Coordinates of C-alpha atoms in Angstrom, one line a residue:
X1 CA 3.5 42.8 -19.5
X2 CA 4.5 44.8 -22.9
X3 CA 7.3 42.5 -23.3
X4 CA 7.6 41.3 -20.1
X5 CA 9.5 37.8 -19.5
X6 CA 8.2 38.2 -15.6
X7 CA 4.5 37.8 -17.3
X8 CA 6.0 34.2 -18.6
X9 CA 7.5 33.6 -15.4
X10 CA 3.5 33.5 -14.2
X11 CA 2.1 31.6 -16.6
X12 CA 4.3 28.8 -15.5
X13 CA 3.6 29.4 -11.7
X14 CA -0.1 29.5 -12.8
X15 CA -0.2 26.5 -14.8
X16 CA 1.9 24.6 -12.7
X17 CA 0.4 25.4 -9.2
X18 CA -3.2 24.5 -11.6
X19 CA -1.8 20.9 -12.1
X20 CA -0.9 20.7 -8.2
X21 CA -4.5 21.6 -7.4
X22 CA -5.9 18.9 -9.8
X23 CA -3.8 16.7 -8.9
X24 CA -4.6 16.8 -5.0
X25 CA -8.7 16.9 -6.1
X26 CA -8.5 12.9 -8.0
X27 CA -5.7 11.9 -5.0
X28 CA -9.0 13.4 -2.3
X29 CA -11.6 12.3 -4.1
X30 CA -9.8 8.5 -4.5
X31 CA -9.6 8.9 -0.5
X32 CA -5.8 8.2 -1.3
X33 CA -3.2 8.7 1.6
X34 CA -1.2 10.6 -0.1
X35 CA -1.5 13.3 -2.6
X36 CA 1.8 13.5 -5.5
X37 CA 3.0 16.6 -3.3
X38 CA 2.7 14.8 0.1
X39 CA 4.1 11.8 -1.2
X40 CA 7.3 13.8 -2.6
X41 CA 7.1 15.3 1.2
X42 CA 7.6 12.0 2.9
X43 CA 10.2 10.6 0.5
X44 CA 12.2 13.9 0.9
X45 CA 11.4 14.1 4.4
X46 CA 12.9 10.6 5.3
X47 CA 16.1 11.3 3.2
X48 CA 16.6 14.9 6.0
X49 CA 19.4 14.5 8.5
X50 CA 18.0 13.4 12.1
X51 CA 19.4 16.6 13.7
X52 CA 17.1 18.8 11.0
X53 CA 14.0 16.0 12.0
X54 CA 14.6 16.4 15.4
X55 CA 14.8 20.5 15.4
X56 CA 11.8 20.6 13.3
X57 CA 9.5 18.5 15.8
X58 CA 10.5 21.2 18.6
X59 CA 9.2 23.8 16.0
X60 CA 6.0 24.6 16.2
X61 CA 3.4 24.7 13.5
X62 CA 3.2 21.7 10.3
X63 CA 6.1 20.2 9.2
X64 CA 8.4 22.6 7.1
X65 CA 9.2 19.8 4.3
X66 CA 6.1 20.7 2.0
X67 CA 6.2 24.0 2.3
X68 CA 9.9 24.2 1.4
X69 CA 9.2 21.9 -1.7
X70 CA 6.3 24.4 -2.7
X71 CA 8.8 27.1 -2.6
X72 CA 11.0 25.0 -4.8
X73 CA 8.4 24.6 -7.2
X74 CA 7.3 27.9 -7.4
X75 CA 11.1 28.6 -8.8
X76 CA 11.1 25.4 -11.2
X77 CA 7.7 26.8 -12.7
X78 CA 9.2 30.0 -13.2
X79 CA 11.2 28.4 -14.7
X80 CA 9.5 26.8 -17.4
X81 CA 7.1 29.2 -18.0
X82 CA 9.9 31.5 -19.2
X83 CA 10.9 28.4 -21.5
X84 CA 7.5 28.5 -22.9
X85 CA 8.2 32.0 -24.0
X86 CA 10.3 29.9 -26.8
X87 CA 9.1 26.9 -26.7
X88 CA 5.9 25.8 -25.3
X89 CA 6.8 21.9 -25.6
X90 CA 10.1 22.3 -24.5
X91 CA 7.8 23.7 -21.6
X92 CA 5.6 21.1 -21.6
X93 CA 8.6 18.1 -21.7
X94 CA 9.7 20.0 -18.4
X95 CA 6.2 19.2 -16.3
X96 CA 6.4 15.5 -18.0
X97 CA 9.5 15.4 -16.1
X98 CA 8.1 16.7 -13.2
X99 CA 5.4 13.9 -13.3
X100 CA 7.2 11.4 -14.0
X101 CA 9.5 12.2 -10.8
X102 CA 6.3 12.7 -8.9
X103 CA 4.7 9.3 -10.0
X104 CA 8.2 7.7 -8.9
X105 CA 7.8 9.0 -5.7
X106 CA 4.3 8.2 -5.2
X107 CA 4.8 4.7 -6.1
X108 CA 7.7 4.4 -3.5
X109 CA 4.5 5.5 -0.4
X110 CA 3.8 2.7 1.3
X111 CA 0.4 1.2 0.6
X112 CA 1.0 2.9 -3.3
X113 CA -0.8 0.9 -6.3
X114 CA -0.8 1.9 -10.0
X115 CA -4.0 3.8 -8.9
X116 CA -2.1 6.1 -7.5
X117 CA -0.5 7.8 -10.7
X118 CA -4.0 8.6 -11.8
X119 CA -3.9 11.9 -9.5
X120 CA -0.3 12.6 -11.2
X121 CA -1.5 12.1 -14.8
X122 CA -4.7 14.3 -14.3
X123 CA -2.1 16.9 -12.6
X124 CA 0.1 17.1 -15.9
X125 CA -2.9 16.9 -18.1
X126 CA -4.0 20.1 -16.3
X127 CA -0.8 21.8 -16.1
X128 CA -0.1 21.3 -19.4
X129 CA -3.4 22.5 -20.7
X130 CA -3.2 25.7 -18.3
X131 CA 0.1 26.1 -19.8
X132 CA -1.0 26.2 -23.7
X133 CA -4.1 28.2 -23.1
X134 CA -1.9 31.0 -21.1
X135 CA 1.0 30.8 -23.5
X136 CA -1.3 31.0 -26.5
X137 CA -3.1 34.5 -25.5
X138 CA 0.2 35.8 -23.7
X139 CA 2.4 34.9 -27.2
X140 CA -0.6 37.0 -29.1
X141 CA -0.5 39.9 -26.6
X142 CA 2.9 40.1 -26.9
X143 CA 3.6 39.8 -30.6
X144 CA 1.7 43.1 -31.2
X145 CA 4.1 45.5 -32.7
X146 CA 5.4 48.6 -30.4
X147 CA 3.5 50.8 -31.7
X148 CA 0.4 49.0 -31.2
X149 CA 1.1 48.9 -27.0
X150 CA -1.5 50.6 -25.1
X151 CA -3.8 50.3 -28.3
X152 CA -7.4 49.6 -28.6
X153 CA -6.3 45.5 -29.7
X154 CA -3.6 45.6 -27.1
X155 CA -5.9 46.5 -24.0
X156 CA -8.4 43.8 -25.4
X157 CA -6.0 41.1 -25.9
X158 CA -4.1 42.0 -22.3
X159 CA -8.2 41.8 -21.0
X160 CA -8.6 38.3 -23.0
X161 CA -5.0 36.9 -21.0
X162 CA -6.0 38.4 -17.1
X163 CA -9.8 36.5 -17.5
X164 CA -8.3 33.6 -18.5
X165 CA -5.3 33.8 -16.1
X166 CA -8.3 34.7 -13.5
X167 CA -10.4 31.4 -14.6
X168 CA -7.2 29.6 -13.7
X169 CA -6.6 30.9 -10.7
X170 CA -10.4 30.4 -10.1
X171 CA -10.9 26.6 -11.6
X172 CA -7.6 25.6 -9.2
X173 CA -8.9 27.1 -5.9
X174 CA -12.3 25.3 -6.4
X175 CA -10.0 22.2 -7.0
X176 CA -8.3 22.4 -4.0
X177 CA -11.9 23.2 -2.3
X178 CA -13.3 20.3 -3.5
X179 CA -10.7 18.6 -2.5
X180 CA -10.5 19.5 0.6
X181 CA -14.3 18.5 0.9
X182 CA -13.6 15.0 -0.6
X183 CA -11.1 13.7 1.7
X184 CA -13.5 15.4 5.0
X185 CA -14.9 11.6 4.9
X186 CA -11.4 9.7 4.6
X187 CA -9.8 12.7 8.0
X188 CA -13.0 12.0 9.7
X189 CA -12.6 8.2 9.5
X190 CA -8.9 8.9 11.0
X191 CA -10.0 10.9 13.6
X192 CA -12.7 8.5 14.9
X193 CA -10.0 5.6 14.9
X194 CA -7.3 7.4 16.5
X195 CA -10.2 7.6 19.5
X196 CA -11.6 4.1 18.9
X197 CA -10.9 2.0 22.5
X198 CA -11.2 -1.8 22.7
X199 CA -10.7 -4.7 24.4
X200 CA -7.2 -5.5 22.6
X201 CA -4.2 -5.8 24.1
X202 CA -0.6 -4.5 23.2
X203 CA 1.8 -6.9 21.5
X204 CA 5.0 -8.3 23.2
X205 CA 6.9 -10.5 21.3
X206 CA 7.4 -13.7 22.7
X207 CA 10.8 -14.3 24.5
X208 CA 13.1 -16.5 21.8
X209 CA 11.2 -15.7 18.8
X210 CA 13.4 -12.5 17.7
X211 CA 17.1 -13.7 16.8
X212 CA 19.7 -11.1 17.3
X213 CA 20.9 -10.6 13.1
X214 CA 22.0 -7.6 12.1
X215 CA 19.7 -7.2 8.9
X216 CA 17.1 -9.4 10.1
X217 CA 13.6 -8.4 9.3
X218 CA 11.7 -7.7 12.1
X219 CA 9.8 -10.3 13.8
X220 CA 6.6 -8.6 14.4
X221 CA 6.2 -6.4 10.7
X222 CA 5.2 -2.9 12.1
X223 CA 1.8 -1.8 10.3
X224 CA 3.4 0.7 8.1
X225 CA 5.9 -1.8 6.8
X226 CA 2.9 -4.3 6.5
X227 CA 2.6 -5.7 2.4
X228 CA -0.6 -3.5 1.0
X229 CA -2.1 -5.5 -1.6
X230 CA -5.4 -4.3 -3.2
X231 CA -7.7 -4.0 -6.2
X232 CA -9.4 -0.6 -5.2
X233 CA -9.3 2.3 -6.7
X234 CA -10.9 4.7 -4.4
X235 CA -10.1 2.5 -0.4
X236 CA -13.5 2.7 1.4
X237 CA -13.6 5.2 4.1
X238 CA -15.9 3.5 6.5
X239 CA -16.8 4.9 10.1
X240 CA -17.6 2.2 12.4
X241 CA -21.3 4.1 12.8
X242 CA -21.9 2.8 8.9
X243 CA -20.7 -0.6 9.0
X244 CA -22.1 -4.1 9.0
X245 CA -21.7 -7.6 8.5
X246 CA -24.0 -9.5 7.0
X247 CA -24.2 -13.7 6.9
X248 CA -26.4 -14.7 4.8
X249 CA -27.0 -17.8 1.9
X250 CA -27.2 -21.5 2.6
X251 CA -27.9 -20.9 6.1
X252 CA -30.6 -21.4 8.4
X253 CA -30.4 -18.8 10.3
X254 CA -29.0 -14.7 8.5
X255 CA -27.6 -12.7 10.9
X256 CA -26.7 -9.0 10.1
X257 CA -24.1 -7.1 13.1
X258 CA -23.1 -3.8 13.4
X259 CA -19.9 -2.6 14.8
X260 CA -20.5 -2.8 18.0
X261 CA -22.9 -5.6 18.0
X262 CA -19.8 -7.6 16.7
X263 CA -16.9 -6.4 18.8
X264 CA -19.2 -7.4 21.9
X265 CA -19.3 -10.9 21.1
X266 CA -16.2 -10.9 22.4
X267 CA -12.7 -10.1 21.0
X268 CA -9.4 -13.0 20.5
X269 CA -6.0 -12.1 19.7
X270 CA -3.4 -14.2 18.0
X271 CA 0.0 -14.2 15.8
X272 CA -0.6 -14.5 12.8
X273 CA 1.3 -14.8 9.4
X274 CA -0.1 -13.3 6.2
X275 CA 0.8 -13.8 2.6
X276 CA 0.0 -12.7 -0.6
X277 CA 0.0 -15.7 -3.5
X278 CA 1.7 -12.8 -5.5
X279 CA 4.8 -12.9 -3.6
X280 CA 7.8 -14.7 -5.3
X281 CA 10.2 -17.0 -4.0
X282 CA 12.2 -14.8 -1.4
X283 CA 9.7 -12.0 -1.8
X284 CA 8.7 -9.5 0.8
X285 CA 4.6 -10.0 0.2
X286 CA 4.7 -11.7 3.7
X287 CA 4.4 -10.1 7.1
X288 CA 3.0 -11.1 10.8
X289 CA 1.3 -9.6 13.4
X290 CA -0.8 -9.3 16.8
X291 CA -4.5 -9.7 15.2
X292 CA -7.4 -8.9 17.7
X293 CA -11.1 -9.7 16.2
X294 CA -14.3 -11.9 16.7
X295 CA -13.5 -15.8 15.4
X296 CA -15.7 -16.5 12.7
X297 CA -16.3 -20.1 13.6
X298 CA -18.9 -19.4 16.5
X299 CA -20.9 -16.6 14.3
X300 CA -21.1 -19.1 11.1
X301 CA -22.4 -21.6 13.8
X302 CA -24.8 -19.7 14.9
X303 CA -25.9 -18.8 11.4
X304 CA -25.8 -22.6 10.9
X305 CA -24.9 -23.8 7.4
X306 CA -26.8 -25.8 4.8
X307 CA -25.0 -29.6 4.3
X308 CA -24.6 -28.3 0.9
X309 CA -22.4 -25.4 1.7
X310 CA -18.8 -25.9 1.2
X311 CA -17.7 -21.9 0.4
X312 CA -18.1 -18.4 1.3
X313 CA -18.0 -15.6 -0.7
X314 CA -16.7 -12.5 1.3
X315 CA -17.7 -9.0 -0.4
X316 CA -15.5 -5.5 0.7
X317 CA -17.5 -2.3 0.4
X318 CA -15.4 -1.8 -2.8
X319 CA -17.3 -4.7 -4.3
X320 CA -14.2 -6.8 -4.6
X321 CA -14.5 -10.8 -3.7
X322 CA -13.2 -13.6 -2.9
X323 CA -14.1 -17.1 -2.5
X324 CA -13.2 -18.7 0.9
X325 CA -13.4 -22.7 2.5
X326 CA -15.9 -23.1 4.5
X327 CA -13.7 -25.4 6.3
X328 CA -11.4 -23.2 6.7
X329 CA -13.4 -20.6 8.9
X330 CA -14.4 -22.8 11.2
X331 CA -12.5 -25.7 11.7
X332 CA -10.6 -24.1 14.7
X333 CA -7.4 -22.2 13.1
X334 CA -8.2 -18.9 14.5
X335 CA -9.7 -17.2 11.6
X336 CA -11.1 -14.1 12.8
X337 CA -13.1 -10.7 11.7
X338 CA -9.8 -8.3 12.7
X339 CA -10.7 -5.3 14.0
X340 CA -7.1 -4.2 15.5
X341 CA -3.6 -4.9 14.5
X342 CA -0.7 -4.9 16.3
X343 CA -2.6 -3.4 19.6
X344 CA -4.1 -0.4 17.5
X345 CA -7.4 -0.1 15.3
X346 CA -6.9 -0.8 11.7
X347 CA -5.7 1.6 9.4
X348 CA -7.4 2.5 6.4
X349 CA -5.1 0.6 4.4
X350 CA -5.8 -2.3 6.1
X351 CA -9.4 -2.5 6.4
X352 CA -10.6 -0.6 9.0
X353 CA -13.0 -1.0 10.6
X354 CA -13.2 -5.1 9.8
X355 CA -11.3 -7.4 7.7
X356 CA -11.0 -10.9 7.6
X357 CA -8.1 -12.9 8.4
X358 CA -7.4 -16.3 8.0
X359 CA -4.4 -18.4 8.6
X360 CA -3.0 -21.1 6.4
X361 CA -4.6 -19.3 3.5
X362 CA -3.6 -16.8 0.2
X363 CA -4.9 -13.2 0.6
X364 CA -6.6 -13.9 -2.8
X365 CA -9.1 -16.6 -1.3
X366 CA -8.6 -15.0 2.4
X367 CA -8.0 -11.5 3.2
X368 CA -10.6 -9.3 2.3
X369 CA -10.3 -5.5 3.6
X370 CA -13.7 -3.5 4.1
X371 CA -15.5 -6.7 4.4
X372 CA -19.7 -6.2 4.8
X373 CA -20.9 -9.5 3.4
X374 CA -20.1 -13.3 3.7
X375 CA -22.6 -14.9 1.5
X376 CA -22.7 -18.9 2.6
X377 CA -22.7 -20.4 -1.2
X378 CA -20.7 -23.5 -3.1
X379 CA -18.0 -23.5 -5.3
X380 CA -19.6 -24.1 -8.1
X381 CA -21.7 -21.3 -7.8
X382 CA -19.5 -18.4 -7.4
X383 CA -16.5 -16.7 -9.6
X384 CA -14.4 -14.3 -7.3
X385 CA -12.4 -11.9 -8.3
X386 CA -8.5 -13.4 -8.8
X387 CA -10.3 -17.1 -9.4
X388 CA -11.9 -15.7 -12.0
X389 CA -8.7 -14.7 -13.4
X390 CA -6.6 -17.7 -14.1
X391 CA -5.8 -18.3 -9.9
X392 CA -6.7 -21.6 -7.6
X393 CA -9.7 -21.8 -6.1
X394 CA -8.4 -22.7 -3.3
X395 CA -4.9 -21.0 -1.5
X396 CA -3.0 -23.0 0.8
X397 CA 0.1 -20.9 1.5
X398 CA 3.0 -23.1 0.4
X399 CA 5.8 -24.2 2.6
X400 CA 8.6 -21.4 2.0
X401 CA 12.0 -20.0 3.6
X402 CA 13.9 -17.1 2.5
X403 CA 17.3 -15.3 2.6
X404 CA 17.6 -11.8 4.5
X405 CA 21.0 -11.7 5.2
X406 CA 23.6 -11.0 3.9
X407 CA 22.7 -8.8 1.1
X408 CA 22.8 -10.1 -2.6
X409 CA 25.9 -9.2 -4.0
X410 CA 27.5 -8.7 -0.5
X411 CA 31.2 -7.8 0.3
X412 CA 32.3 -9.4 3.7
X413 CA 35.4 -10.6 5.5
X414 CA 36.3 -14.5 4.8
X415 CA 36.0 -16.6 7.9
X416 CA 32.7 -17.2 9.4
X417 CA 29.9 -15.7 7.7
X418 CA 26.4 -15.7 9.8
X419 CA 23.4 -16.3 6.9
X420 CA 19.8 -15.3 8.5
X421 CA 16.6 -15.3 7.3
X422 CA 12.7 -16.3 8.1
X423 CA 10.6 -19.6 7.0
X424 CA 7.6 -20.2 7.5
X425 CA 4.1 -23.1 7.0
X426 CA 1.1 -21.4 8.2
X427 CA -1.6 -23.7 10.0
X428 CA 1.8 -26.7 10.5
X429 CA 4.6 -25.0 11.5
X430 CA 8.6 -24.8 10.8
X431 CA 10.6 -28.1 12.1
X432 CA 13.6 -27.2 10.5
X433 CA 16.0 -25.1 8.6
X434 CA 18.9 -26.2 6.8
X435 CA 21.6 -23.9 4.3
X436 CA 23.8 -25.3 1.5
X437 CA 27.0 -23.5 0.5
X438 CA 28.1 -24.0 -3.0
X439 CA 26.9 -27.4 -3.5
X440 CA 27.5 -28.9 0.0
X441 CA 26.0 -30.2 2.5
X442 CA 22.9 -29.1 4.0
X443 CA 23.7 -27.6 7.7
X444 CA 20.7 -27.1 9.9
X445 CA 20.2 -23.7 11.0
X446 CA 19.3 -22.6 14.5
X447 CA 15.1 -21.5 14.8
X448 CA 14.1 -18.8 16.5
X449 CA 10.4 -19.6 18.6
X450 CA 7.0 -19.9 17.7
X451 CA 3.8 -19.1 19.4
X452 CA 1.6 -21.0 17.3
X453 CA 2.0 -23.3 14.3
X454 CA 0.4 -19.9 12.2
X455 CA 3.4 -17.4 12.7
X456 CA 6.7 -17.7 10.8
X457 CA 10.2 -18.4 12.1
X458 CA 13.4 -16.3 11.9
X459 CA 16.2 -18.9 11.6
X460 CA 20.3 -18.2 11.3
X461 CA 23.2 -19.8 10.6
X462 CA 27.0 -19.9 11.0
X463 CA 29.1 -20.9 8.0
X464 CA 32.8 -20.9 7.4
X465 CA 33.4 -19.8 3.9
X466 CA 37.4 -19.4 2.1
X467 CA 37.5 -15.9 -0.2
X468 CA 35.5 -15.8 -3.4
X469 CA 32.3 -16.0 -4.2
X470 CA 29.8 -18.4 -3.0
X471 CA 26.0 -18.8 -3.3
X472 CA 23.6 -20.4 -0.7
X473 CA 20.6 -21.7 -0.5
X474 CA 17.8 -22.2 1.9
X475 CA 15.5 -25.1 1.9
X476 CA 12.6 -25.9 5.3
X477 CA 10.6 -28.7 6.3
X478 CA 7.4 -28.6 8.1
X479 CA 6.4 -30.2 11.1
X480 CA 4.6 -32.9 9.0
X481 CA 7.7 -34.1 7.2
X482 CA 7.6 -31.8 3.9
X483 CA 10.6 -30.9 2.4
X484 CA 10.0 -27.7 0.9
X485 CA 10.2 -28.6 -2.9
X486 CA 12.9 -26.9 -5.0
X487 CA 11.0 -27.3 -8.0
X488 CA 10.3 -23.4 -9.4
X489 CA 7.2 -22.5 -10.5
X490 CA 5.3 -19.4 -11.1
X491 CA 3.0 -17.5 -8.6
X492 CA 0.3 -18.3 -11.1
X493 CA -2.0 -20.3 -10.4
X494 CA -1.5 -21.1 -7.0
X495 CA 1.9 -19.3 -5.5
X496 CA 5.5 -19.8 -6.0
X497 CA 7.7 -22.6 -5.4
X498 CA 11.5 -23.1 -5.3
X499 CA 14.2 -22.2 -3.1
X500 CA 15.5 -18.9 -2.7
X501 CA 19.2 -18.2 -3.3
X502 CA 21.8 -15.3 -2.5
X503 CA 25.2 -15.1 -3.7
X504 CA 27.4 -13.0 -1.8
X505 CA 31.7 -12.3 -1.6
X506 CA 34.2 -13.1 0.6
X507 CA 37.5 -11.7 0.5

């Protein structure tokens, strides 16, 4: 430690390993999925050769990816604590860099939000802090002159640099502590749905509605590829034990359920198609699955509404809302409190334990995740959350179609070229499909089946095409006769509009 560059060496481990710990305490405590560290895990992870994958699941004990990436760190920090011996900034620049991979990372995790780079920053906020401090009293201890080593000043300094070293060390295992404490609630809520059993069935896909495409997104979007999109900052972790659902307002009659008071009323299943009024013209903010819950029609009959009433404003535990046609719940479509998707409980992500789901309609006036309160109101009476900033009141998803394959900017062989994609008009249904080529003609595409007018449709086509390039276009009607409109238009305030396009090459 006289002169010691090894002493530098763990000043970066210290701070760095100080940032990790804070980092995984806000990504706990925000009851995320992911901390920065397990998120760099899963990327890394998925990138492994199979043959690794499949030697490490006959290995017993966790996966090996995070502790081989700890390992790695430990060197980087080593590293740049030896770089702080000259320059502490330069050291510093080096855990900015480290963040801002980390916050890439995270933000490619599926379910991520902006929300998630808050455990990232308060990790290089620490670091760097731990970093400074160390560096400051370490640079002092070290600057003493030779003859000064062993001294009276030396020994106090070299005391003043192993308390605070110690306070580190200290501060980050409390961290990871307290971490560990705040996401009990968030691996007890995981554990209880992994053993939740109800009345749902698994899906099967019905025969016909899958076309065979290469490229072709599936028909049925597995949960983990399900679009995530959310307000909250910390996702409620509710156990079934702690939730209800209250109907209340312009009705006769307020009824308040529990869990199981609700999944006894008896649970439906259906296909359903969601989308988000975020999602842009050939966007991937759409997604369908097996939904099994209670309908909502019976319960709001039942809770029998005031003449009045022509809204309901649905409240998550998060405190988010949204404001939903009455009409809408209980005019028959199938709109439903979900308590399982695709044949298993809910995911966190998602809702668990209860969400509401409702066809034909925006998530923004629809979906809302942790839901504990539909408050029977009017229009005029309520300001959600998204209507109150600049979006419809009301969210018919539009009529649209995209293009999944080929791949913009695609290379193939001239000749015939098979174009593939889905479309879809929740609460009418898809009639038809047609492609242009370069300015053609419009050639109607084959459909794939539908089990209800509420589900999308895959659709495919065959086109001869010379060399060069060539751009095509999708365009769908709906079983009422609309043309879906070509006209383009923002997803403010009430969703996209215009047809998607991919151009492709041909040689």
């Amino acid at each position: 430690m006289k002169k010691s560059g090894a002493a530098w060496g763990l000043v970066g481990i210290l701070a760095g390993f100080a940032g990790l710990a804070a980092a995984f305490l806000v990504a706990e405590w925000m009851h995320l999925r992911l901390d920065p560290v397990s998120a760099v895990s899963e990327r890394v992870h998925g990138w492994l050769p199979l043959g690794l994958v499949d030697w490490a699941r006959g290995v017993p004990g966790p996966s090996f990816t995070t502790p081989v990436l700890l390992l790695l760190g430990l060197g980087v920090f080593i590293g740049l604590g030896v770089l702080a011996r000259r320059s502490r900034w330069g050291a510093a620049g080096g855990y900015l860099l480290l963040a801002l991979l980390g916050g890439i990372f995270v933000l490619q995790a599926r379910g991520a939000t902006r929300w998630w780079l808050l455990p990232v920053a308060a990790g290089f906020a620490v670091a760097v802090l731990a970093l400074f401090v160390l560096a400051r009293r370490l640079g002092r201890l070290q600057a003493l002159p030779d003859q000064e080593v062993y001294g009276e000043t030396w020994r106090g300094r070299r005391r003043e640099f192993l308390a605070v070293s110690g306070a580190v060390v200290a501060l980050g295992a409390v961290a990871y502590v307290a971490g560990r404490l705040g996401g009990r609630e968030v691996r007890e809520v995981e554990a209880e749905r992994k053993t939740q059993v109800r009345s749902v069935t698994a899906p099967e896909v019905p025969p016909g509605a899958r076309l065979d495409v290469e490229g072709l997104s599936a028909w049925m979007t597995p949960v983990g590829s399900f679009f995530i999109k959310d307000t909250a900052v910390v996702r409620p972790a509710l156990k079934t034990e702690n939730w209800t659902i209250k109907i209340h307002g312009l009705v006769e009659n307020e009824l308040e359920l529990t869990f199981e008071e609700l999944v006894n009323r008896g649970i439906e299943e259906s296909w359903i198609t969601m989308v988000s009024v975020f999602n842009e013209v050939g966007g991937d903010l759409v997604g369908n699955a097996w939904f099994s819950g209670v309908l909502l029609a019976p319960l709001l009959a039942e809770a029998r509404p005031l003449p009045d009433a022509d809204a309901v404003l649905q409240t998550s535990e998060d405190g988010w809302t949204c404001g939903t046609p009455l009409e809408a719940m209980t005019d028959g479509r199938g709109s439903m409190l979900a308590v399982a998707m695709n044949g298993e409980p809910l995911t966190i992500e998602h809702g668990y334990p209860v969400r509401t789901v409702i066809p034909g309609l925006y998530g923004h006036v629809s979906a809302t995740k942790w839901v504990v309160d539909l408050e029977v109101t009017r229009f005029d009476q309520i300001t959600p959350y998204w209507t109150d900033r600049g979006f419809a009141e009301l969210g018919p998803v539009k009529l649209s179609s995209r293009i999944e394959v080929p791949d913009a900017e695609a290379v193939l062989p001239a000749g015939q070229v098979v174009v593939a994609g889905s479309a879809w008009a929740p609460g009418t249904g898809i009639a038809e499909v047609a492609v242009q080529v370069d300015d053609g003609e419009w050639q109607e595409a084959v459909l794939g089946d539908a089990p209800n007018p509420n589900t999308w449709v895959q659709w495919k086509a065959a086109l001869d095409v010379e060399p060069g390039e060539h751009t095509v276009v999708v365009r769908a009607t709906d079983k009422a006769g609309l043309v879906q409109t070509g006209v383009v238009a923002d997803i403010r305030p009430d969703g996209a509009t215009g047809l998607d396009q991919v151009t492709f090459t041909t040689t």
